[in-house]
mmCIF file of C-alpha atoms in Angstrom:
data_model
loop_
_atom_site.group_PDB
_atom_site.id
_atom_site.type_symbol
_atom_site.label_atom_id
_atom_site.label_comp_id
_atom_site.label_asym_id
_atom_site.label_seq_id
_atom_site.Cartn_x
_atom_site.Cartn_y
_atom_site.Cartn_z
ATOM 1 C CA MET A 17 5.518 62.005 27.887
ATOM 2 C CA SER A 18 3.437 62.834 31.208
ATOM 3 C CA ARG A 19 -0.042 61.818 30.886
ATOM 4 C CA ALA A 20 -2.729 64.585 30.278
ATOM 5 C CA THR A 21 -6.907 64.587 30.766
ATOM 6 C CA ILE A 22 -7.298 67.306 27.737
ATOM 7 C CA GLU A 23 -11.164 68.665 27.120
ATOM 8 C CA ILE A 24 -12.099 69.566 24.353
ATOM 9 C CA LEU A 25 -15.278 71.768 24.402
ATOM 10 C CA LEU A 26 -17.879 71.409 20.471
ATOM 11 C CA ALA A 27 -19.696 74.405 18.979
ATOM 12 C CA THR A 28 -21.745 71.693 17.293
ATOM 13 C CA ALA A 29 -22.556 68.318 17.150
ATOM 14 C CA ALA A 30 -21.471 68.545 13.279
ATOM 15 C CA THR A 31 -17.620 69.321 14.324
ATOM 16 C CA SER A 32 -15.107 66.977 13.803
ATOM 17 C CA ILE A 33 -11.831 67.037 15.416
ATOM 18 C CA GLU A 34 -8.993 64.860 15.036
ATOM 19 C CA VAL A 35 -6.514 64.442 18.267
ATOM 20 C CA ALA A 36 -2.442 63.050 17.173
ATOM 21 C CA PHE A 37 0.143 62.501 20.165
ATOM 22 C CA THR A 38 3.585 61.672 19.232
ATOM 23 C CA LEU A 39 6.687 60.719 22.041
ATOM 24 C CA PRO A 40 9.287 62.043 21.393
ATOM 25 C CA GLY A 41 11.517 61.417 18.873
ATOM 26 C CA GLY A 42 8.373 60.704 16.431
ATOM 27 C CA THR A 43 7.714 56.911 17.410
ATOM 28 C CA GLY A 44 4.127 57.519 18.418
ATOM 29 C CA ALA A 45 1.970 57.184 20.848
ATOM 30 C CA VAL A 46 0.539 53.391 21.768
ATOM 31 C CA PRO A 47 -1.253 51.947 25.128
ATOM 32 C CA ASP A 48 0.861 50.689 27.621
ATOM 33 C CA GLY A 49 1.119 46.855 27.954
ATOM 34 C CA GLY A 50 1.134 44.297 25.261
ATOM 35 C CA ALA A 51 3.449 41.510 25.023
ATOM 36 C CA GLN A 52 5.632 40.821 22.288
ATOM 37 C CA PHE A 53 4.395 40.622 18.419
ATOM 38 C CA ALA A 54 0.774 41.903 20.155
ATOM 39 C CA VAL A 55 -1.662 43.936 18.230
ATOM 40 C CA LEU A 56 -4.036 46.764 18.736
ATOM 41 C CA GLN A 57 -7.404 45.770 17.767
ATOM 42 C CA LYS A 58 -10.252 47.809 18.703
ATOM 43 C CA GLN A 59 -12.159 46.531 22.120
ATOM 44 C CA SER A 60 -15.887 46.945 20.841
ATOM 45 C CA ALA A 61 -18.123 48.807 18.201
ATOM 46 C CA ALA A 62 -19.927 50.631 20.926
ATOM 47 C CA ASP A 63 -16.533 52.970 21.721
ATOM 48 C CA GLY A 64 -13.234 53.460 20.222
ATOM 49 C CA ASP A 65 -10.939 51.805 23.128
ATOM 50 C CA PHE A 66 -8.012 49.220 21.805
ATOM 51 C CA GLY A 67 -6.914 46.826 23.120
ATOM 52 C CA TRP A 68 -3.006 44.762 23.186
ATOM 53 C CA THR A 69 -4.234 41.188 21.925
ATOM 54 C CA ASN A 70 -2.290 38.258 20.534
ATOM 55 C CA THR A 71 -4.880 36.325 19.646
ATOM 56 C CA PRO A 72 -6.239 38.867 17.093
ATOM 57 C CA ARG A 73 -10.166 37.927 15.324
ATOM 58 C CA VAL A 74 -10.774 39.161 12.179
ATOM 59 C CA GLN A 75 -13.713 38.553 9.790
ATOM 60 C CA ALA A 76 -11.662 37.227 6.524
ATOM 61 C CA LEU A 77 -7.315 37.365 5.922
ATOM 62 C CA GLN A 78 -6.477 39.392 2.920
ATOM 63 C CA LEU A 79 -3.304 37.821 0.984
ATOM 64 C CA ASP A 80 -1.563 40.433 -1.330
ATOM 65 C CA LEU A 81 -2.599 38.717 -4.666
ATOM 66 C CA ALA A 82 -0.128 40.509 -6.895
ATOM 67 C CA THR A 83 3.393 40.350 -4.906
ATOM 68 C CA GLN A 84 4.613 37.312 -2.945
ATOM 69 C CA PRO A 85 7.851 36.758 -0.369
ATOM 70 C CA ALA A 86 10.697 34.529 -2.986
ATOM 71 C CA THR A 87 11.245 32.187 0.779
ATOM 72 C CA LEU A 88 8.797 31.506 3.048
ATOM 73 C CA ALA A 89 10.315 30.699 6.608
ATOM 74 C CA GLU A 90 8.600 27.666 9.130
ATOM 75 C CA GLY A 91 5.408 28.522 9.898
ATOM 76 C CA GLN A 92 5.222 31.286 7.269
ATOM 77 C CA SER A 93 1.926 31.364 4.238
ATOM 78 C CA ARG A 94 1.800 33.436 1.241
ATOM 79 C CA TRP A 95 -0.765 33.185 -1.779
ATOM 80 C CA ASN A 96 0.421 31.360 -4.690
ATOM 81 C CA PRO A 97 -1.165 32.434 -7.939
ATOM 82 C CA ALA A 98 -0.101 29.967 -10.118
ATOM 83 C CA VAL A 99 -1.798 27.208 -8.101
ATOM 84 C CA ARG A 100 -4.166 29.849 -7.074
ATOM 85 C CA THR A 101 -4.051 28.373 -3.455
ATOM 86 C CA VAL A 102 -2.387 29.511 -0.036
ATOM 87 C CA GLU A 103 0.503 27.438 0.960
ATOM 88 C CA THR A 104 2.610 27.131 4.422
ATOM 89 C CA ASN A 105 5.968 26.108 5.118
ATOM 90 C CA LEU A 106 5.493 23.506 7.528
ATOM 91 C CA GLY A 107 9.105 23.525 8.260
ATOM 92 C CA GLY A 108 11.555 19.612 8.373
ATOM 93 C CA PRO A 109 14.202 17.415 9.020
ATOM 94 C CA GLY A 110 14.948 18.185 5.436
ATOM 95 C CA GLY A 111 15.136 21.863 4.871
ATOM 96 C CA GLY A 112 10.876 23.340 4.214
ATOM 97 C CA VAL A 113 8.727 21.453 3.339
ATOM 98 C CA THR A 114 5.466 23.902 2.003
ATOM 99 C CA LEU A 115 2.300 22.136 2.015
ATOM 100 C CA GLN A 116 -0.121 23.130 -0.518
ATOM 101 C CA HIS A 117 -3.079 23.841 1.174
ATOM 102 C CA GLY A 118 -6.271 22.089 -0.794
ATOM 103 C CA PHE A 119 -4.064 19.957 -3.339
ATOM 104 C CA GLU A 120 -1.977 17.228 -0.516
ATOM 105 C CA THR A 121 -2.533 16.069 1.630
ATOM 106 C CA PHE A 122 0.772 14.822 4.638
ATOM 107 C CA ILE A 123 1.230 12.342 7.331
ATOM 108 C CA ARG A 124 4.241 12.538 9.409
ATOM 109 C CA ALA A 125 6.786 9.859 10.045
ATOM 110 C CA ALA A 126 9.257 7.808 11.681
ATOM 111 C CA ASN A 127 12.711 6.498 10.086
ATOM 112 C CA PHE A 128 14.213 3.577 12.171
ATOM 113 C CA THR A 129 16.084 2.327 9.243
ATOM 114 C CA GLY A 130 19.564 2.602 9.883
ATOM 115 C CA VAL A 131 20.451 5.251 7.197
ATOM 116 C CA THR A 132 18.872 8.436 5.530
ATOM 117 C CA ILE A 133 15.671 7.128 3.270
ATOM 118 C CA PRO A 134 15.704 10.390 0.605
ATOM 119 C CA ASN A 135 12.623 12.726 -0.525
ATOM 120 C CA GLY A 136 10.310 10.426 -3.114
ATOM 121 C CA LYS A 137 11.064 6.767 -2.430
ATOM 122 C CA VAL A 138 7.967 4.503 -1.783
ATOM 123 C CA VAL A 139 7.758 3.656 1.568
ATOM 124 C CA ALA A 140 5.602 1.268 4.033
ATOM 125 C CA PHE A 141 4.467 0.780 7.216
ATOM 126 C CA ALA A 142 7.312 -0.885 9.670
ATOM 127 C CA GLY A 143 5.091 -0.861 13.024
ATOM 128 C CA ALA A 144 4.336 1.714 15.178
ATOM 129 C CA ASP A 145 6.677 4.967 16.566
ATOM 130 C CA VAL A 146 5.096 4.685 20.390
ATOM 131 C CA ALA A 147 6.586 7.475 21.976
ATOM 132 C CA ASN A 148 6.276 10.195 19.112
ATOM 133 C CA GLU A 149 2.629 8.063 18.502
ATOM 134 C CA VAL A 150 3.615 7.399 14.853
ATOM 135 C CA PRO A 151 4.137 5.276 12.299
ATOM 136 C CA LYS A 152 7.831 4.453 11.516
ATOM 137 C CA ILE A 153 8.373 3.280 7.562
ATOM 138 C CA ALA A 154 10.580 1.340 5.871
ATOM 139 C CA PRO A 155 11.299 1.329 1.776
ATOM 140 C CA MET A 156 8.637 -0.623 0.029
ATOM 141 C CA LEU A 157 10.187 -2.933 -2.073
ATOM 142 C CA ALA A 158 7.272 -4.954 -5.543
ATOM 143 C CA ASP A 159 8.572 -8.701 -4.354
ATOM 144 C CA GLY A 160 5.820 -9.533 -2.189
ATOM 145 C CA SER A 161 7.849 -9.795 1.183
ATOM 146 C CA ILE A 162 5.896 -7.350 1.546
ATOM 147 C CA LEU A 163 2.259 -6.517 1.765
ATOM 148 C CA PRO A 164 0.797 -4.184 -0.158
ATOM 149 C CA LEU A 165 -2.626 -2.832 1.603
ATOM 150 C CA TYR A 166 1.015 -1.367 3.581
ATOM 151 C CA THR A 167 2.691 1.159 1.021
ATOM 152 C CA VAL A 168 2.082 4.801 2.880
ATOM 153 C CA GLY A 169 2.996 6.948 0.006
ATOM 154 C CA LEU A 170 5.992 8.575 -0.837
ATOM 155 C CA THR A 171 8.210 10.540 1.367
ATOM 156 C CA THR A 172 8.443 14.966 0.234
ATOM 157 C CA GLU A 173 11.702 15.826 2.576
ATOM 158 C CA ASP A 174 14.584 14.053 3.292
ATOM 159 C CA ILE A 175 14.042 11.956 6.391
ATOM 160 C CA PRO A 176 17.284 11.030 8.347
ATOM 161 C CA ASP A 177 17.325 8.087 10.656
ATOM 162 C CA ALA A 178 17.667 7.397 14.328
ATOM 163 C CA GLY A 179 13.790 8.062 15.098
ATOM 164 C CA THR A 180 13.502 11.512 12.709
ATOM 165 C CA ILE A 181 10.170 12.161 12.413
ATOM 166 C CA GLY A 182 8.934 13.538 8.674
ATOM 167 C CA ARG A 183 6.233 13.666 5.731
ATOM 168 C CA VAL A 184 5.192 11.098 3.870
ATOM 169 C CA THR A 185 2.842 12.598 0.779
ATOM 170 C CA THR A 186 -0.543 10.093 0.857
ATOM 171 C CA PHE A 187 -2.511 11.879 -2.137
ATOM 172 C CA GLY A 188 -1.338 15.135 -4.287
ATOM 173 C CA GLU A 189 1.687 16.720 -5.992
ATOM 174 C CA VAL A 190 5.547 16.150 -5.174
ATOM 175 C CA HIS A 191 7.186 18.568 -7.256
ATOM 176 C CA SER A 192 11.594 19.027 -7.114
ATOM 177 C CA LEU A 193 12.104 15.122 -8.063
ATOM 178 C CA ASP A 194 14.340 13.608 -10.418
ATOM 179 C CA THR A 195 11.017 12.300 -13.074
ATOM 180 C CA SER A 196 13.182 11.269 -15.761
ATOM 181 C CA GLY A 197 13.282 7.463 -15.356
ATOM 182 C CA THR A 198 17.991 7.511 -15.258
ATOM 183 C CA PRO A 199 17.743 6.139 -11.939
ATOM 184 C CA TYR A 200 15.575 3.044 -12.634
ATOM 185 C CA GLY A 201 17.679 2.319 -16.166
ATOM 186 C CA GLU A 202 14.176 3.749 -17.553
ATOM 187 C CA ALA A 203 12.877 6.267 -19.505
ATOM 188 C CA TRP A 204 9.680 7.862 -18.608
ATOM 189 C CA ALA A 205 6.857 10.922 -19.360
ATOM 190 C CA GLU A 206 4.093 12.905 -18.801
ATOM 191 C CA GLY A 207 1.359 10.203 -18.484
ATOM 192 C CA ASP A 208 3.123 7.802 -17.076
ATOM 193 C CA ILE A 209 1.765 5.849 -14.394
ATOM 194 C CA LEU A 210 3.973 4.593 -12.576
ATOM 195 C CA TYR A 211 4.532 1.323 -10.048
ATOM 196 C CA ALA A 212 6.617 0.369 -6.467
ATOM 197 C CA SER A 213 9.659 -1.283 -7.990
ATOM 198 C CA PRO A 214 9.829 -5.244 -7.334
ATOM 199 C CA ALA A 215 13.392 -4.659 -7.697
ATOM 200 C CA ILE A 216 14.436 -1.651 -5.631
ATOM 201 C CA PRO A 217 14.289 -0.424 -2.391
ATOM 202 C CA GLY A 218 11.446 2.687 -2.278
ATOM 203 C CA GLY A 219 11.494 2.945 -6.636
ATOM 204 C CA LEU A 220 10.057 3.040 -9.028
ATOM 205 C CA THR A 221 8.800 1.707 -12.317
ATOM 206 C CA LYS A 222 6.752 2.423 -15.324
ATOM 207 C CA VAL A 223 7.098 -1.926 -16.184
ATOM 208 C CA GLU A 224 4.223 -2.857 -14.080
ATOM 209 C CA PRO A 225 5.115 -6.024 -12.009
ATOM 210 C CA ALA A 226 4.146 -9.040 -12.669
ATOM 211 C CA PRO A 227 3.644 -12.208 -10.693
ATOM 212 C CA PRO A 228 4.447 -13.668 -8.030
ATOM 213 C CA ASN A 229 5.826 -9.442 -7.813
ATOM 214 C CA VAL A 230 2.543 -7.340 -6.787
ATOM 215 C CA ALA A 231 1.398 -4.400 -8.859
ATOM 216 C CA ILE A 232 1.220 -1.079 -6.870
ATOM 217 C CA ILE A 233 -0.146 1.918 -8.733
ATOM 218 C CA ILE A 234 1.662 5.607 -7.162
ATOM 219 C CA ALA A 235 2.037 8.048 -8.795
ATOM 220 C CA ALA A 236 1.611 9.745 -12.364
ATOM 221 C CA VAL A 237 4.412 11.651 -14.054
ATOM 222 C CA VAL A 238 2.411 14.936 -14.163
ATOM 223 C CA LYS A 239 6.178 16.980 -15.935
ATOM 224 C CA ALA A 240 9.136 15.025 -16.696
ATOM 225 C CA ASP A 241 11.544 16.393 -16.153
ATOM 226 C CA ALA A 242 16.044 15.359 -14.288
ATOM 227 C CA LEU A 243 15.625 18.741 -11.903
ATOM 228 C CA ASP A 244 12.214 19.889 -11.414
ATOM 229 C CA GLY A 245 10.029 16.766 -12.305
ATOM 230 C CA THR A 246 7.489 16.672 -10.885
ATOM 231 C CA LEU A 247 4.682 13.736 -9.765
ATOM 232 C CA LEU A 248 0.656 13.240 -8.513
ATOM 233 C CA VAL A 249 0.786 10.936 -5.859
ATOM 234 C CA ARG A 250 -1.890 8.959 -5.598
ATOM 235 C CA PRO A 251 -1.419 5.377 -4.162
ATOM 236 C CA ALA A 252 -3.836 2.349 -5.556
ATOM 237 C CA LEU A 253 -3.586 -0.383 -3.539
ATOM 238 C CA PHE A 254 -5.070 -3.692 -4.021
ATOM 239 C CA PRO A 255 -4.379 -7.078 -1.076
ATOM 240 C CA ARG A 256 -1.832 -9.206 -1.781
ATOM 241 C CA LEU A 257 -3.140 -12.180 -4.259
ATOM 242 C CA GLN A 258 -2.638 -15.699 -3.254
ATOM 243 C CA TYR A 259 -2.456 -18.654 -5.593
ATOM 244 C CA GLY A 260 0.179 -21.437 -6.901
ATOM 245 C CA VAL A 261 0.299 -24.105 -9.612
ATOM 246 C CA PHE A 262 1.990 -27.061 -7.606
ATOM 247 C CA PRO A 263 2.601 -30.253 -10.612
ATOM 248 C CA ASP A 264 4.130 -33.863 -9.567
ATOM 249 C CA THR A 265 6.333 -35.118 -12.375
ATOM 250 C CA ALA A 266 6.425 -38.299 -10.934
ATOM 251 C CA ASP A 267 4.587 -41.570 -11.025
ATOM 252 C CA GLN A 268 2.316 -42.205 -7.464
ATOM 253 C CA THR A 269 1.460 -45.611 -6.435
ATOM 254 C CA GLN A 270 -0.663 -47.531 -3.705
ATOM 255 C CA THR A 271 1.340 -50.511 -1.013
ATOM 256 C CA ALA A 272 -2.940 -51.587 -0.875
ATOM 257 C CA PRO A 273 -6.172 -52.072 -1.879
ATOM 258 C CA ASN A 274 -8.735 -49.430 0.019
ATOM 259 C CA THR A 275 -6.124 -47.204 1.322
ATOM 260 C CA ALA A 276 -6.214 -43.569 1.501
ATOM 261 C CA LYS A 277 -3.385 -42.038 0.511
ATOM 262 C CA ALA A 278 -2.187 -38.069 0.130
ATOM 263 C CA VAL A 279 -1.001 -37.141 -3.472
ATOM 264 C CA VAL A 280 1.800 -35.631 -3.407
ATOM 265 C CA PHE A 281 3.769 -32.352 -4.994
ATOM 266 C CA ASN A 282 7.277 -31.853 -5.907
ATOM 267 C CA THR A 283 7.384 -28.477 -7.958
ATOM 268 C CA THR A 284 6.171 -24.876 -7.657
ATOM 269 C CA GLU A 285 5.060 -24.002 -10.749
ATOM 270 C CA ILE A 286 4.642 -20.659 -9.887
ATOM 271 C CA SER A 287 2.802 -18.509 -5.845
ATOM 272 C CA SER A 288 2.384 -16.028 -3.579
ATOM 273 C CA GLY A 289 1.659 -16.675 -0.360
ATOM 274 C CA VAL A 290 0.339 -20.765 -0.617
ATOM 275 C CA THR A 291 3.547 -23.241 -0.026
ATOM 276 C CA ILE A 292 4.176 -26.732 -0.357
ATOM 277 C CA GLY A 293 4.314 -27.834 3.440
ATOM 278 C CA THR A 294 6.153 -31.236 4.983
ATOM 279 C CA PRO A 295 5.414 -33.529 4.167
ATOM 280 C CA SER A 296 5.569 -32.057 0.532
ATOM 281 C CA SER A 297 1.457 -33.653 0.228
ATOM 282 C CA ARG A 298 0.492 -30.579 1.742
ATOM 283 C CA ILE A 299 -0.810 -27.232 0.495
ATOM 284 C CA VAL A 300 -0.132 -24.222 3.138
ATOM 285 C CA VAL A 301 -1.786 -20.768 2.279
ATOM 286 C CA GLU A 302 -0.395 -17.628 4.460
ATOM 287 C CA ARG A 303 -3.284 -15.496 4.918
ATOM 288 C CA ALA A 304 -6.767 -16.476 5.599
ATOM 289 C CA GLY A 305 -9.372 -16.622 3.072
ATOM 290 C CA LEU A 306 -11.717 -19.052 1.026
ATOM 291 C CA TYR A 307 -10.134 -21.103 -1.265
ATOM 292 C CA ASP A 308 -10.474 -22.883 -4.446
ATOM 293 C CA PHE A 309 -8.615 -25.394 -4.970
ATOM 294 C CA GLY A 310 -8.961 -27.194 -8.475
ATOM 295 C CA PHE A 311 -6.787 -30.461 -8.949
ATOM 296 C CA SER A 312 -6.539 -32.871 -12.575
ATOM 297 C CA LEU A 313 -4.770 -36.385 -12.846
ATOM 298 C CA GLN A 314 -3.567 -38.646 -14.565
ATOM 299 C CA VAL A 315 -4.937 -41.904 -13.575
ATOM 300 C CA ALA A 316 -3.548 -45.448 -14.983
ATOM 301 C CA LYS A 317 -4.120 -49.265 -14.699
ATOM 302 C CA THR A 318 -2.180 -52.059 -15.942
ATOM 303 C CA GLY A 319 -4.595 -54.832 -16.301
ATOM 304 C CA GLY A 320 -7.505 -55.766 -17.366
ATOM 305 C CA THR A 321 -11.160 -55.229 -15.020
ATOM 306 C CA THR A 322 -12.695 -52.470 -14.363
ATOM 307 C CA ARG A 323 -10.974 -50.793 -11.455
ATOM 308 C CA ASN A 324 -12.503 -47.941 -9.224
ATOM 309 C CA ILE A 325 -10.269 -45.050 -7.491
ATOM 310 C CA TRP A 326 -11.550 -42.678 -5.288
ATOM 311 C CA ILE A 327 -10.760 -38.663 -4.676
ATOM 312 C CA TRP A 328 -11.258 -36.732 -1.984
ATOM 313 C CA ALA A 329 -10.264 -33.524 0.130
ATOM 314 C CA ARG A 330 -8.750 -33.031 3.778
ATOM 315 C CA HIS A 331 -8.279 -30.338 5.477
ATOM 316 C CA ASN A 332 -5.725 -30.188 8.559
ATOM 317 C CA GLY A 333 -5.638 -33.779 8.505
ATOM 318 C CA ILE A 334 -9.927 -34.306 8.996
ATOM 319 C CA ASP A 335 -12.062 -35.283 5.668
ATOM 320 C CA VAL A 336 -13.697 -32.923 4.413
ATOM 321 C CA PRO A 337 -17.629 -33.874 4.428
ATOM 322 C CA ARG A 338 -18.820 -34.771 1.492
ATOM 323 C CA SER A 339 -16.391 -34.098 -0.436
ATOM 324 C CA ASN A 340 -15.744 -38.404 -2.358
ATOM 325 C CA GLN A 341 -15.847 -38.541 -5.851
ATOM 326 C CA GLN A 342 -15.880 -42.020 -7.093
ATOM 327 C CA LYS A 343 -14.129 -42.983 -10.923
ATOM 328 C CA SER A 344 -14.146 -46.553 -12.602
ATOM 329 C CA ILE A 345 -11.619 -46.999 -15.222
ATOM 330 C CA GLY A 346 -11.920 -49.768 -17.544
ATOM 331 C CA GLY A 347 -10.440 -51.360 -20.158
ATOM 332 C CA SER A 348 -7.007 -53.106 -20.669
ATOM 333 C CA SER A 349 -4.630 -50.238 -20.172
ATOM 334 C CA SER A 350 -6.326 -47.479 -19.903
ATOM 335 C CA THR A 351 -6.341 -43.721 -18.994
ATOM 336 C CA GLU A 352 -8.631 -41.429 -17.410
ATOM 337 C CA VAL A 353 -7.773 -37.650 -16.212
ATOM 338 C CA PRO A 354 -10.364 -36.886 -12.785
ATOM 339 C CA ALA A 355 -10.402 -33.104 -12.794
ATOM 340 C CA TRP A 356 -13.072 -31.365 -10.378
ATOM 341 C CA GLY A 357 -12.521 -28.713 -7.553
ATOM 342 C CA PHE A 358 -13.028 -28.095 -3.895
ATOM 343 C CA THR A 359 -13.687 -24.339 -2.654
ATOM 344 C CA ILE A 360 -12.419 -24.576 1.631
ATOM 345 C CA PRO A 361 -12.461 -21.612 4.033
ATOM 346 C CA MET A 362 -9.288 -21.588 5.573
ATOM 347 C CA ALA A 363 -7.181 -19.500 8.052
ATOM 348 C CA ALA A 364 -3.501 -18.679 8.359
ATOM 349 C CA GLY A 365 -1.448 -21.589 8.397
ATOM 350 C CA ASP A 366 -4.202 -24.553 7.471
ATOM 351 C CA TYR A 367 -3.199 -27.205 4.577
ATOM 352 C CA PHE A 368 -5.255 -29.113 2.367
ATOM 353 C CA GLU A 369 -4.228 -32.635 1.364
ATOM 354 C CA LEU A 370 -5.677 -34.699 -1.774
ATOM 355 C CA MET A 371 -6.088 -37.693 -0.533
ATOM 356 C CA TRP A 372 -6.952 -41.142 -3.034
ATOM 357 C CA ALA A 373 -7.290 -44.796 -2.771
ATOM 358 C CA VAL A 374 -7.895 -47.599 -5.408
ATOM 359 C CA ASP A 375 -9.576 -51.221 -5.269
ATOM 360 C CA ASN A 376 -6.759 -52.481 -6.357
ATOM 361 C CA THR A 377 -2.688 -51.437 -6.634
ATOM 362 C CA GLU A 378 -3.182 -52.060 -11.014
ATOM 363 C CA VAL A 379 -4.849 -48.231 -10.411
ATOM 364 C CA PHE A 380 -1.822 -45.814 -9.999
ATOM 365 C CA LEU A 381 -0.969 -42.238 -11.147
ATOM 366 C CA ASP A 382 0.888 -42.055 -13.951
ATOM 367 C CA SER A 383 3.399 -39.606 -15.112
ATOM 368 C CA ASP A 384 5.152 -39.527 -18.405
ATOM 369 C CA ALA A 385 7.996 -37.756 -20.337
ATOM 370 C CA ALA A 386 7.368 -35.034 -22.992
ATOM 371 C CA PRO A 387 6.421 -36.291 -26.366
ATOM 372 C CA ALA A 388 8.790 -34.787 -29.425
ATOM 373 C CA PHE A 389 5.542 -32.611 -30.038
ATOM 374 C CA GLY A 390 4.427 -31.266 -26.694
ATOM 375 C CA PRO A 391 5.323 -30.803 -22.971
ATOM 376 C CA SER A 392 5.799 -33.115 -20.337
ATOM 377 C CA ILE A 393 2.804 -34.433 -18.579
ATOM 378 C CA PRO A 394 2.309 -34.896 -15.008
ATOM 379 C CA SER A 395 0.663 -37.827 -12.996
ATOM 380 C CA ALA A 396 -1.153 -34.768 -10.420
ATOM 381 C CA ILE A 397 -1.562 -30.892 -11.156
ATOM 382 C CA LEU A 398 -3.151 -28.807 -8.424
ATOM 383 C CA SER A 399 -4.193 -25.029 -9.322
ATOM 384 C CA VAL A 400 -5.040 -23.043 -5.873
ATOM 385 C CA ALA A 401 -6.733 -19.314 -5.827
ATOM 386 C CA LYS A 402 -7.862 -17.584 -2.906
ATOM 387 C CA ILE A 403 -11.312 -16.693 -4.271
ATOM 388 C CA ASN A 404 -12.154 -13.479 -1.552
ATOM 389 C CA GLN A 405 -10.209 -10.833 -0.255
#
């Protein structure tokens, strides 16, 4: 087609003329130029000029509310009339993740665990992939070995090993999962609250884990189905609680009067982040915080004269100021049970010791075997709890 100039003279200003140009073959006439996938857009309101652009500007984009494509390719969007939102295929290693805008939140994360992390698994922060500036993830286990605050969310696609970057849902709905509970030996129903499993890495359970395991709420069952189930992911993260109960089941004696000695403990009843150290008089805390140390001692003596015992606290081998108290024990073969507590700020790795001294070695810490009607009696018992989180 050759270019030409056409002059049209109008008889009146009210006359309008429509002019169309057709190329041979009926392909239509378009301006020269334009990059691939460019669209025609009016250049200004003052004239009728059109031009090519790859960055069109519109006042609103209207998606078809009546008919939608059955599938979306990566980068495509459509209106979802059931959810009443726009959804976009983000692609990904698992075959494509569809984001329902406004209803869910993802993060990108890399898998370096050595195996594929399947879709629908609970994952925890496991370091940083510095090269790609994303977190590393690994299956979460709620047995106390991983801090609860490391919990990230639920994988929303299969994420292969070797640093593959996939997506993890931190809030919102995850679809097309087996939410029957069968993979975990349970039966789930709509409305069940699911926790991170303390027994299966990356697993879920509807049974709230009991101490020393940690209870981390991950999701609620919205639709229970073996093939097309839905979970509402909403992790509720709490700090791991720090506590311990430590008795001693043997008698403890003094070899000399007016001599400081540490109470020892030989049993751990229950603990989380607090342990018996070396020597066994040391109670070691794993994390920093303000701790309450409560004790009771069964103090006995063999003679008939009134004797005295002093009890105080040590922190990292140093006596805690103003922590000492004196208890007098009178009568023959008497038994007393002094009990009180100490509140001490501790750094990670610090240790606590309960100290005692007597004015006569007739005084000792007495343990007794279980009577027929009850449990045994420890010579000492120490309860520890972190009181700030």
